[in-house]
Amino acid sequence: MTDQLTALDRATARRFVDEHIAPFADAWDRAGAVPEEALTRIGEAGLWAPFLPPRLGGSGTDMVTLGAIHEEVGRGCSSVRSLLTVHTMLAWALRRWGSEAQRDRWGPELAAGRVLGAFCLSEPGAGSDTSGITTTARLDGGAWVVDGVKKWITGGQRADLFLVFARGPAATVALLVPRATPGVTVTPIDDMLGTRASMLAEVSFDGVRLGPDALLGPSGFASGMVLTGTLDLGRYSVAAGSVGIIQACLDACADYTSRRRVGGTPLGELPLIQAKVSDMVTDVRAARLLLAEAGRLKDAGDEATLMATWVAKYFASTAAARHASEAVQIHGANGCGTGYPVARYYRDAKVMEIIEGSNEIQRTTIAGEAYRRQVP
Amino acid sequence: MTTHATATTAETITGFITGRFPRAEIDPAKDIFSLGYINSLFAMELVMFIEKTFELTIPNEELSIDNFRTVEAMTALVDRLRPAVTTG
Ligand SMILES: Cc1cc2nc3c(=O)[nH]c(=O)nc-3n(C[C@H](O)[C@H](O)[C@H](O)COP(=O)(O)OP(=O)(O)OC[C@H]3O[C@@H](n4cnc5c(N)ncnc54)[C@H](O)[C@@H]3O)c2cc1C
């Protein structure tokens, strides 16, 4: 009765990750790419954009479940989770802000993963300060013309469709730019510290001409909301991925410390080691609950989800970085080598503290909530 | 739409804004952007609040600054978008 797609949940995602992602993550990390075959499999499993409605090829997955799926993927491979994150951001923005025609054009392609999406906001000269972007989008006889350079674009080497944020006539606008458009140039960025297989690129736009239907969402004051909403989904996915990293650290450490002995005693029996592992157990539960709360609020359409997501991402990413560092410590020299996955978790976790709003931006925004009642 | 329903809409929206910024003095004609602390986070929260509370979706073409400038404008927007309610 139930088809495979509607049955998508944490358990199916976990099985998929254990079979098709986790065993290969270290090799992909070293190769600096996720192979095509794996990307295809993710599509076959219906994981690219399951939250899209069935009419657009999705399975109408709720946000709590989506968080659980991204957590499971993040447990296996942060590079794949990063690709999923930016694809999710584009697909979500399309569902939320796209016209009927845009949804029909791109929805089924995105749901199936035949078209992969990327998110283009950061530039060589502007990251945290999004108002500092210099890429422009001007109207020329009904057509949009885009000029500028976007940097650190996750999946940029592979993506087919870019969601580009640019300075428009009145405010920041969001445009859908197919990679094949003349004037789009993709330059790979290799050898990153973490999420090394997420195929980053610098993407430049040189007099790129697009039809009026390239504009996603409103062009006036509310266009800033497209960015706010899209980043919210990205943050949610990175929070989920960070929960996955903590879980992966815990699994690796519980396994290693049960087997590794010092002076005849398993590491796991040493109080100092137990202290570290117990903090992993506690933080992974706390982070998962914060994520689920943000997800429930999203499913209810409750505006409180925005702050709940900031809090979940801040907690989960900082906890992931802390525990990944301890996971390497617990593994000793083995933690620094290639025989265990914890070195990868450590490098990937650091990235979580920078993307989708760095730690400092998280704290500034969360503090803003604390002082809101005192304004003005 | 009855006057009562309209008044309730305005009160509900005012309540949301003052719930967030208790020190703000909001009357229905006050330009909330002139308060100086409406950022994109609050703008998005406001839109989500209106959509959830009044069970409607604000189409892109209605997401203009003038529709959100005052409680009056937001109330008019809600009245326009809400499916006609038949009151007894
Ligand atoms: C692996 C990876 C993948 C990425 N993928 C994408 C992508 O797909 N699309 C995309 O658009 N971007 C992407 N980025 C870019 C990312 O979004 C930015 O790196 C991030 O927003 C931070 O900007 P920045 O690097 O320019 O740092 P800056 O903004 O220059 O900040 C430098 C440091 O100063 C701190 N800082 C900045 N402002 C303040 C402040 N007001 N108060 C206190 N401290 C402050 C920051 O927290 C940071 O520690 C990616 C980055 C990485 C590393």
mmCIF file with all atom_site columns, N, CA, C and O and ligand atoms in Angstrom, chain A residues 86 119-122 126-129 151-154 192 194-195 200 351 354-361 364, ligand 1:
data_model
loop_
_atom_site.group_PDB
_atom_site.id
_atom_site.type_symbol
_atom_site.label_atom_id
_atom_site.label_alt_id
_atom_site.label_comp_id
_atom_site.label_asym_id
_atom_site.label_entity_id
_atom_site.label_seq_id
_atom_site.pdbx_PDB_ins_code
_atom_site.Cartn_x
_atom_site.Cartn_y
_atom_site.Cartn_z
_atom_site.occupancy
_atom_site.B_iso_or_equiv
_atom_site.pdbx_formal_charge
_atom_site.auth_seq_id
_atom_site.auth_comp_id
_atom_site.auth_asym_id
_atom_site.auth_atom_id
_atom_site.pdbx_PDB_model_num
ATOM   1   N N   . VAL A 1 86  ? 22.199 22.831 0.555  1.00 0.00 ? 86  VAL A N   1
ATOM   2   C CA  . VAL A 1 86  ? 22.024 23.922 -0.419 1.00 0.00 ? 86  VAL A CA  1
ATOM   3   C C   . VAL A 1 86  ? 20.926 23.590 -1.429 1.00 0.00 ? 86  VAL A C   1
ATOM   4   O O   . VAL A 1 86  ? 20.181 24.467 -1.878 1.00 0.00 ? 86  VAL A O   1
ATOM   5   N N   . PHE A 1 119 ? 23.394 27.448 -3.631 1.00 0.00 ? 119 PHE A N   1
ATOM   6   C CA  . PHE A 1 119 ? 22.971 28.702 -3.010 1.00 0.00 ? 119 PHE A CA  1
ATOM   7   C C   . PHE A 1 119 ? 24.127 29.706 -3.088 1.00 0.00 ? 119 PHE A C   1
ATOM   8   O O   . PHE A 1 119 ? 25.196 29.451 -2.540 1.00 0.00 ? 119 PHE A O   1
ATOM   9   N N   . CYS A 1 120 ? 23.901 30.810 -3.779 1.00 0.00 ? 120 CYS A N   1
ATOM   10  C CA  . CYS A 1 120 ? 24.990 31.760 -4.034 1.00 0.00 ? 120 CYS A CA  1
ATOM   11  C C   . CYS A 1 120 ? 24.738 33.093 -3.354 1.00 0.00 ? 120 CYS A C   1
ATOM   12  O O   . CYS A 1 120 ? 24.022 33.952 -3.893 1.00 0.00 ? 120 CYS A O   1
ATOM   13  N N   . LEU A 1 121 ? 25.333 33.254 -2.182 1.00 0.00 ? 121 LEU A N   1
ATOM   14  C CA  . LEU A 1 121 ? 25.226 34.525 -1.464 1.00 0.00 ? 121 LEU A CA  1
ATOM   15  C C   . LEU A 1 121 ? 26.621 35.125 -1.233 1.00 0.00 ? 121 LEU A C   1
ATOM   16  O O   . LEU A 1 121 ? 26.883 36.267 -1.603 1.00 0.00 ? 121 LEU A O   1
ATOM   17  N N   . SER A 1 122 ? 27.527 34.339 -0.646 1.00 0.00 ? 122 SER A N   1
ATOM   18  C CA  . SER A 1 122 ? 28.846 34.863 -0.253 1.00 0.00 ? 122 SER A CA  1
ATOM   19  C C   . SER A 1 122 ? 29.667 35.288 -1.470 1.00 0.00 ? 122 SER A C   1
ATOM   20  O O   . SER A 1 122 ? 29.540 34.722 -2.555 1.00 0.00 ? 122 SER A O   1
ATOM   21  N N   . ALA A 1 126 ? 32.327 39.715 0.820  1.00 0.00 ? 126 ALA A N   1
ATOM   22  C CA  . ALA A 1 126 ? 31.175 39.788 1.730  1.00 0.00 ? 126 ALA A CA  1
ATOM   23  C C   . ALA A 1 126 ? 30.698 38.404 2.138  1.00 0.00 ? 126 ALA A C   1
ATOM   24  O O   . ALA A 1 126 ? 30.338 37.583 1.293  1.00 0.00 ? 126 ALA A O   1
ATOM   25  N N   . GLY A 1 127 ? 30.720 38.155 3.469  1.00 0.00 ? 127 GLY A N   1
ATOM   26  C CA  . GLY A 1 127 ? 30.225 36.881 4.000  1.00 0.00 ? 127 GLY A CA  1
ATOM   27  C C   . GLY A 1 127 ? 29.139 37.144 5.023  1.00 0.00 ? 127 GLY A C   1
ATOM   28  O O   . GLY A 1 127 ? 27.954 37.222 4.697  1.00 0.00 ? 127 GLY A O   1
ATOM   29  N N   . SER A 1 128 ? 29.560 37.356 6.273  1.00 0.00 ? 128 SER A N   1
ATOM   30  C CA  . SER A 1 128 ? 28.589 37.624 7.342  1.00 0.00 ? 128 SER A CA  1
ATOM   31  C C   . SER A 1 128 ? 27.750 38.855 7.035  1.00 0.00 ? 128 SER A C   1
ATOM   32  O O   . SER A 1 128 ? 26.542 38.881 7.293  1.00 0.00 ? 128 SER A O   1
ATOM   33  N N   . ASP A 1 129 ? 28.408 39.864 6.503  1.00 0.00 ? 129 ASP A N   1
ATOM   34  C CA  . ASP A 1 129 ? 27.702 41.108 6.199  1.00 0.00 ? 129 ASP A CA  1
ATOM   35  C C   . ASP A 1 129 ? 27.045 40.990 4.818  1.00 0.00 ? 129 ASP A C   1
ATOM   36  O O   . ASP A 1 129 ? 27.603 41.399 3.805  1.00 0.00 ? 129 ASP A O   1
ATOM   37  N N   . LYS A 1 151 ? 31.499 33.277 -4.101 1.00 0.00 ? 151 LYS A N   1
ATOM   38  C CA  . LYS A 1 151 ? 32.590 32.407 -3.670 1.00 0.00 ? 151 LYS A CA  1
ATOM   39  C C   . LYS A 1 151 ? 32.133 31.419 -2.602 1.00 0.00 ? 151 LYS A C   1
ATOM   40  O O   . LYS A 1 151 ? 31.158 31.683 -1.914 1.00 0.00 ? 151 LYS A O   1
ATOM   41  N N   . TRP A 1 152 ? 32.850 30.310 -2.476 1.00 0.00 ? 152 TRP A N   1
ATOM   42  C CA  . TRP A 1 152 ? 32.589 29.260 -1.478 1.00 0.00 ? 152 TRP A CA  1
ATOM   43  C C   . TRP A 1 152 ? 31.238 28.594 -1.715 1.00 0.00 ? 152 TRP A C   1
ATOM   44  O O   . TRP A 1 152 ? 30.523 28.279 -0.771 1.00 0.00 ? 152 TRP A O   1
ATOM   45  N N   . ILE A 1 153 ? 30.884 28.410 -2.966 1.00 0.00 ? 153 ILE A N   1
ATOM   46  C CA  . ILE A 1 153 ? 29.559 27.878 -3.280 1.00 0.00 ? 153 ILE A CA  1
ATOM   47  C C   . ILE A 1 153 ? 29.560 26.347 -3.211 1.00 0.00 ? 153 ILE A C   1
ATOM   48  O O   . ILE A 1 153 ? 30.108 25.668 -4.091 1.00 0.00 ? 153 ILE A O   1
ATOM   49  N N   . THR A 1 154 ? 28.943 25.835 -2.145 1.00 0.00 ? 154 THR A N   1
ATOM   50  C CA  . THR A 1 154 ? 28.842 24.389 -1.943 1.00 0.00 ? 154 THR A CA  1
ATOM   51  C C   . THR A 1 154 ? 28.120 23.752 -3.135 1.00 0.00 ? 154 THR A C   1
ATOM   52  O O   . THR A 1 154 ? 27.063 24.244 -3.544 1.00 0.00 ? 154 THR A O   1
ATOM   53  N N   . MET A 1 192 ? 39.629 22.156 0.759  1.00 0.00 ? 192 MET A N   1
ATOM   54  C CA  . MET A 1 192 ? 39.095 22.873 1.924  1.00 0.00 ? 192 MET A CA  1
ATOM   55  C C   . MET A 1 192 ? 39.463 22.099 3.195  1.00 0.00 ? 192 MET A C   1
ATOM   56  O O   . MET A 1 192 ? 39.799 20.920 3.141  1.00 0.00 ? 192 MET A O   1
ATOM   57  N N   . GLY A 1 194 ? 37.346 21.307 5.706  1.00 0.00 ? 194 GLY A N   1
ATOM   58  C CA  . GLY A 1 194 ? 36.314 20.321 6.002  1.00 0.00 ? 194 GLY A CA  1
ATOM   59  C C   . GLY A 1 194 ? 35.275 20.258 4.893  1.00 0.00 ? 194 GLY A C   1
ATOM   60  O O   . GLY A 1 194 ? 35.344 21.034 3.938  1.00 0.00 ? 194 GLY A O   1
ATOM   61  N N   . THR A 1 195 ? 34.321 19.367 5.037  1.00 0.00 ? 195 THR A N   1
ATOM   62  C CA  . THR A 1 195 ? 33.338 19.061 3.991  1.00 0.00 ? 195 THR A CA  1
ATOM   63  C C   . THR A 1 195 ? 34.053 19.041 2.629  1.00 0.00 ? 195 THR A C   1
ATOM   64  O O   . THR A 1 195 ? 33.615 19.664 1.677  1.00 0.00 ? 195 THR A O   1
ATOM   65  N N   . LEU A 1 200 ? 33.063 22.564 -3.748 1.00 0.00 ? 200 LEU A N   1
ATOM   66  C CA  . LEU A 1 200 ? 32.899 24.016 -3.733 1.00 0.00 ? 200 LEU A CA  1
ATOM   67  C C   . LEU A 1 200 ? 33.407 24.654 -5.025 1.00 0.00 ? 200 LEU A C   1
ATOM   68  O O   . LEU A 1 200 ? 34.260 24.102 -5.706 1.00 0.00 ? 200 LEU A O   1
ATOM   69  N N   . VAL A 1 351 ? 33.755 23.501 10.259 1.00 0.00 ? 351 VAL A N   1
ATOM   70  C CA  . VAL A 1 351 ? 33.014 24.225 9.216  1.00 0.00 ? 351 VAL A CA  1
ATOM   71  C C   . VAL A 1 351 ? 31.609 24.605 9.704  1.00 0.00 ? 351 VAL A C   1
ATOM   72  O O   . VAL A 1 351 ? 31.096 25.687 9.388  1.00 0.00 ? 351 VAL A O   1
ATOM   73  N N   . ILE A 1 354 ? 31.047 27.942 11.069 1.00 0.00 ? 354 ILE A N   1
ATOM   74  C CA  . ILE A 1 354 ? 31.258 29.104 10.182 1.00 0.00 ? 354 ILE A CA  1
ATOM   75  C C   . ILE A 1 354 ? 30.100 29.312 9.208  1.00 0.00 ? 354 ILE A C   1
ATOM   76  O O   . ILE A 1 354 ? 29.690 30.447 8.960  1.00 0.00 ? 354 ILE A O   1
ATOM   77  N N   . ILE A 1 355 ? 29.555 28.196 8.680  1.00 0.00 ? 355 ILE A N   1
ATOM   78  C CA  . ILE A 1 355 ? 28.526 28.350 7.640  1.00 0.00 ? 355 ILE A CA  1
ATOM   79  C C   . ILE A 1 355 ? 27.140 28.662 8.209  1.00 0.00 ? 355 ILE A C   1
ATOM   80  O O   . ILE A 1 355 ? 26.877 28.392 9.377  1.00 0.00 ? 355 ILE A O   1
ATOM   81  N N   . GLU A 1 356 ? 26.303 29.217 7.366  1.00 0.00 ? 356 GLU A N   1
ATOM   82  C CA  . GLU A 1 356 ? 24.908 29.573 7.711  1.00 0.00 ? 356 GLU A CA  1
ATOM   83  C C   . GLU A 1 356 ? 24.856 30.447 8.962  1.00 0.00 ? 356 GLU A C   1
ATOM   84  O O   . GLU A 1 356 ? 24.012 30.244 9.826  1.00 0.00 ? 356 GLU A O   1
ATOM   85  N N   . GLY A 1 357 ? 25.729 31.413 9.017  1.00 0.00 ? 357 GLY A N   1
ATOM   86  C CA  . GLY A 1 357 ? 25.800 32.288 10.189 1.00 0.00 ? 357 GLY A CA  1
ATOM   87  C C   . GLY A 1 357 ? 26.859 31.738 11.125 1.00 0.00 ? 357 GLY A C   1
ATOM   88  O O   . GLY A 1 357 ? 26.672 30.684 11.719 1.00 0.00 ? 357 GLY A O   1
ATOM   89  N N   . SER A 1 358 ? 27.995 32.442 11.212 1.00 0.00 ? 358 SER A N   1
ATOM   90  C CA  . SER A 1 358 ? 29.086 31.984 12.081 1.00 0.00 ? 358 SER A CA  1
ATOM   91  C C   . SER A 1 358 ? 28.634 32.050 13.542 1.00 0.00 ? 358 SER A C   1
ATOM   92  O O   . SER A 1 358 ? 27.637 32.688 13.871 1.00 0.00 ? 358 SER A O   1
ATOM   93  N N   . ASN A 1 359 ? 29.414 31.414 14.393 1.00 0.00 ? 359 ASN A N   1
ATOM   94  C CA  . ASN A 1 359 ? 29.141 31.460 15.842 1.00 0.00 ? 359 ASN A CA  1
ATOM   95  C C   . ASN A 1 359 ? 28.872 32.867 16.343 1.00 0.00 ? 359 ASN A C   1
ATOM   96  O O   . ASN A 1 359 ? 27.979 33.085 17.155 1.00 0.00 ? 359 ASN A O   1
ATOM   97  N N   . GLU A 1 360 ? 29.707 33.790 15.871 1.00 0.00 ? 360 GLU A N   1
ATOM   98  C CA  . GLU A 1 360 ? 29.597 35.158 16.382 1.00 0.00 ? 360 GLU A CA  1
ATOM   99  C C   . GLU A 1 360 ? 28.271 35.780 15.948 1.00 0.00 ? 360 GLU A C   1
ATOM   100 O O   . GLU A 1 360 ? 27.610 36.467 16.730 1.00 0.00 ? 360 GLU A O   1
ATOM   101 N N   . ILE A 1 361 ? 27.872 35.515 14.701 1.00 0.00 ? 361 ILE A N   1
ATOM   102 C CA  . ILE A 1 361 ? 26.602 36.060 14.212 1.00 0.00 ? 361 ILE A CA  1
ATOM   103 C C   . ILE A 1 361 ? 25.438 35.378 14.954 1.00 0.00 ? 361 ILE A C   1
ATOM   104 O O   . ILE A 1 361 ? 24.443 36.010 15.306 1.00 0.00 ? 361 ILE A O   1
ATOM   105 N N   . THR A 1 364 ? 25.238 37.009 18.392 1.00 0.00 ? 364 THR A N   1
ATOM   106 C CA  . THR A 1 364 ? 24.729 38.382 18.310 1.00 0.00 ? 364 THR A CA  1
ATOM   107 C C   . THR A 1 364 ? 23.213 38.364 18.115 1.00 0.00 ? 364 THR A C   1
ATOM   108 O O   . THR A 1 364 ? 22.479 39.131 18.747 1.00 0.00 ? 364 THR A O   1
HETATM 109 C C1  . LIG C 2 .   ? 32.861 24.844 3.518  1.00 0.00 ? 1   LIG C C1  1
HETATM 110 C C2  . LIG C 2 .   ? 32.098 26.094 3.264  1.00 0.00 ? 1   LIG C C2  1
HETATM 111 C C3  . LIG C 2 .   ? 30.993 26.066 2.456  1.00 0.00 ? 1   LIG C C3  1
HETATM 112 C C4  . LIG C 2 .   ? 30.283 27.246 2.156  1.00 0.00 ? 1   LIG C C4  1
HETATM 113 N N1  . LIG C 2 .   ? 29.203 27.198 1.308  1.00 0.00 ? 1   LIG C N1  1
HETATM 114 C C5  . LIG C 2 .   ? 28.586 28.353 0.949  1.00 0.00 ? 1   LIG C C5  1
HETATM 115 C C6  . LIG C 2 .   ? 27.509 28.329 0.000  1.00 0.00 ? 1   LIG C C6  1
HETATM 116 O O1  . LIG C 2 .   ? 27.082 27.276 -0.481 1.00 0.00 ? 1   LIG C O1  1
HETATM 117 N N2  . LIG C 2 .   ? 26.946 29.507 -0.382 1.00 0.00 ? 1   LIG C N2  1
HETATM 118 C C7  . LIG C 2 .   ? 27.370 30.697 0.141  1.00 0.00 ? 1   LIG C C7  1
HETATM 119 O O2  . LIG C 2 .   ? 26.806 31.726 -0.228 1.00 0.00 ? 1   LIG C O2  1
HETATM 120 N N3  . LIG C 2 .   ? 28.389 30.753 1.053  1.00 0.00 ? 1   LIG C N3  1
HETATM 121 C C8  . LIG C 2 .   ? 28.999 29.608 1.467  1.00 0.00 ? 1   LIG C C8  1
HETATM 122 N N4  . LIG C 2 .   ? 30.042 29.645 2.370  1.00 0.00 ? 1   LIG C N4  1
HETATM 123 C C9  . LIG C 2 .   ? 30.480 30.933 2.912  1.00 0.00 ? 1   LIG C C9  1
HETATM 124 C C10 . LIG C 2 .   ? 29.976 31.163 4.326  1.00 0.00 ? 1   LIG C C10 1
HETATM 125 O O3  . LIG C 2 .   ? 28.602 31.439 4.302  1.00 0.00 ? 1   LIG C O3  1
HETATM 126 C C11 . LIG C 2 .   ? 30.782 32.317 4.926  1.00 0.00 ? 1   LIG C C11 1
HETATM 127 O O4  . LIG C 2 .   ? 32.085 31.843 5.107  1.00 0.00 ? 1   LIG C O4  1
HETATM 128 C C12 . LIG C 2 .   ? 30.231 32.816 6.227  1.00 0.00 ? 1   LIG C C12 1
HETATM 129 O O5  . LIG C 2 .   ? 29.017 33.501 6.026  1.00 0.00 ? 1   LIG C O5  1
HETATM 130 C C13 . LIG C 2 .   ? 31.215 33.756 6.940  1.00 0.00 ? 1   LIG C C13 1
HETATM 131 O O6  . LIG C 2 .   ? 31.603 34.776 6.078  1.00 0.00 ? 1   LIG C O6  1
HETATM 132 P P1  . LIG C 2 .   ? 33.147 35.073 5.799  1.00 0.00 ? 1   LIG C P1  1
HETATM 133 O O7  . LIG C 2 .   ? 33.830 33.779 5.561  1.00 0.00 ? 1   LIG C O7  1
HETATM 134 O O8  . LIG C 2 .   ? 33.223 36.092 4.735  1.00 0.00 ? 1   LIG C O8  1
HETATM 135 O O9  . LIG C 2 .   ? 33.709 35.655 7.130  1.00 0.00 ? 1   LIG C O9  1
HETATM 136 P P2  . LIG C 2 .   ? 33.609 37.177 7.614  1.00 0.00 ? 1   LIG C P2  1
HETATM 137 O O10 . LIG C 2 .   ? 32.234 37.670 7.477  1.00 0.00 ? 1   LIG C O10 1
HETATM 138 O O11 . LIG C 2 .   ? 34.685 37.953 6.972  1.00 0.00 ? 1   LIG C O11 1
HETATM 139 O O12 . LIG C 2 .   ? 33.938 36.988 9.153  1.00 0.00 ? 1   LIG C O12 1
HETATM 140 C C14 . LIG C 2 .   ? 35.264 36.689 9.633  1.00 0.00 ? 1   LIG C C14 1
HETATM 141 C C15 . LIG C 2 .   ? 35.176 36.458 11.130 1.00 0.00 ? 1   LIG C C15 1
HETATM 142 O O13 . LIG C 2 .   ? 34.671 37.627 11.760 1.00 0.00 ? 1   LIG C O13 1
HETATM 143 C C16 . LIG C 2 .   ? 33.503 37.324 12.485 1.00 0.00 ? 1   LIG C C16 1
HETATM 144 N N5  . LIG C 2 .   ? 32.542 38.407 12.371 1.00 0.00 ? 1   LIG C N5  1
HETATM 145 C C17 . LIG C 2 .   ? 31.955 38.894 11.248 1.00 0.00 ? 1   LIG C C17 1
HETATM 146 N N6  . LIG C 2 .   ? 31.073 39.856 11.540 1.00 0.00 ? 1   LIG C N6  1
HETATM 147 C C18 . LIG C 2 .   ? 31.099 39.987 12.875 1.00 0.00 ? 1   LIG C C18 1
HETATM 148 C C19 . LIG C 2 .   ? 30.394 40.811 13.790 1.00 0.00 ? 1   LIG C C19 1
HETATM 149 N N7  . LIG C 2 .   ? 29.484 41.690 13.369 1.00 0.00 ? 1   LIG C N7  1
HETATM 150 N N8  . LIG C 2 .   ? 30.674 40.681 15.105 1.00 0.00 ? 1   LIG C N8  1
HETATM 151 C C20 . LIG C 2 .   ? 31.594 39.773 15.538 1.00 0.00 ? 1   LIG C C20 1
HETATM 152 N N9  . LIG C 2 .   ? 32.274 38.970 14.727 1.00 0.00 ? 1   LIG C N9  1
HETATM 153 C C21 . LIG C 2 .   ? 32.041 39.072 13.412 1.00 0.00 ? 1   LIG C C21 1
HETATM 154 C C22 . LIG C 2 .   ? 32.960 36.062 11.865 1.00 0.00 ? 1   LIG C C22 1
HETATM 155 O O14 . LIG C 2 .   ? 32.140 35.342 12.748 1.00 0.00 ? 1   LIG C O14 1
HETATM 156 C C23 . LIG C 2 .   ? 34.213 35.323 11.507 1.00 0.00 ? 1   LIG C C23 1
HETATM 157 O O15 . LIG C 2 .   ? 34.669 34.629 12.639 1.00 0.00 ? 1   LIG C O15 1
HETATM 158 C C24 . LIG C 2 .   ? 30.717 28.477 2.706  1.00 0.00 ? 1   LIG C C24 1
HETATM 159 C C25 . LIG C 2 .   ? 31.838 28.489 3.555  1.00 0.00 ? 1   LIG C C25 1
HETATM 160 C C26 . LIG C 2 .   ? 32.530 27.324 3.835  1.00 0.00 ? 1   LIG C C26 1
HETATM 161 C C27 . LIG C 2 .   ? 33.713 27.386 4.730  1.00 0.00 ? 1   LIG C C27 1
#
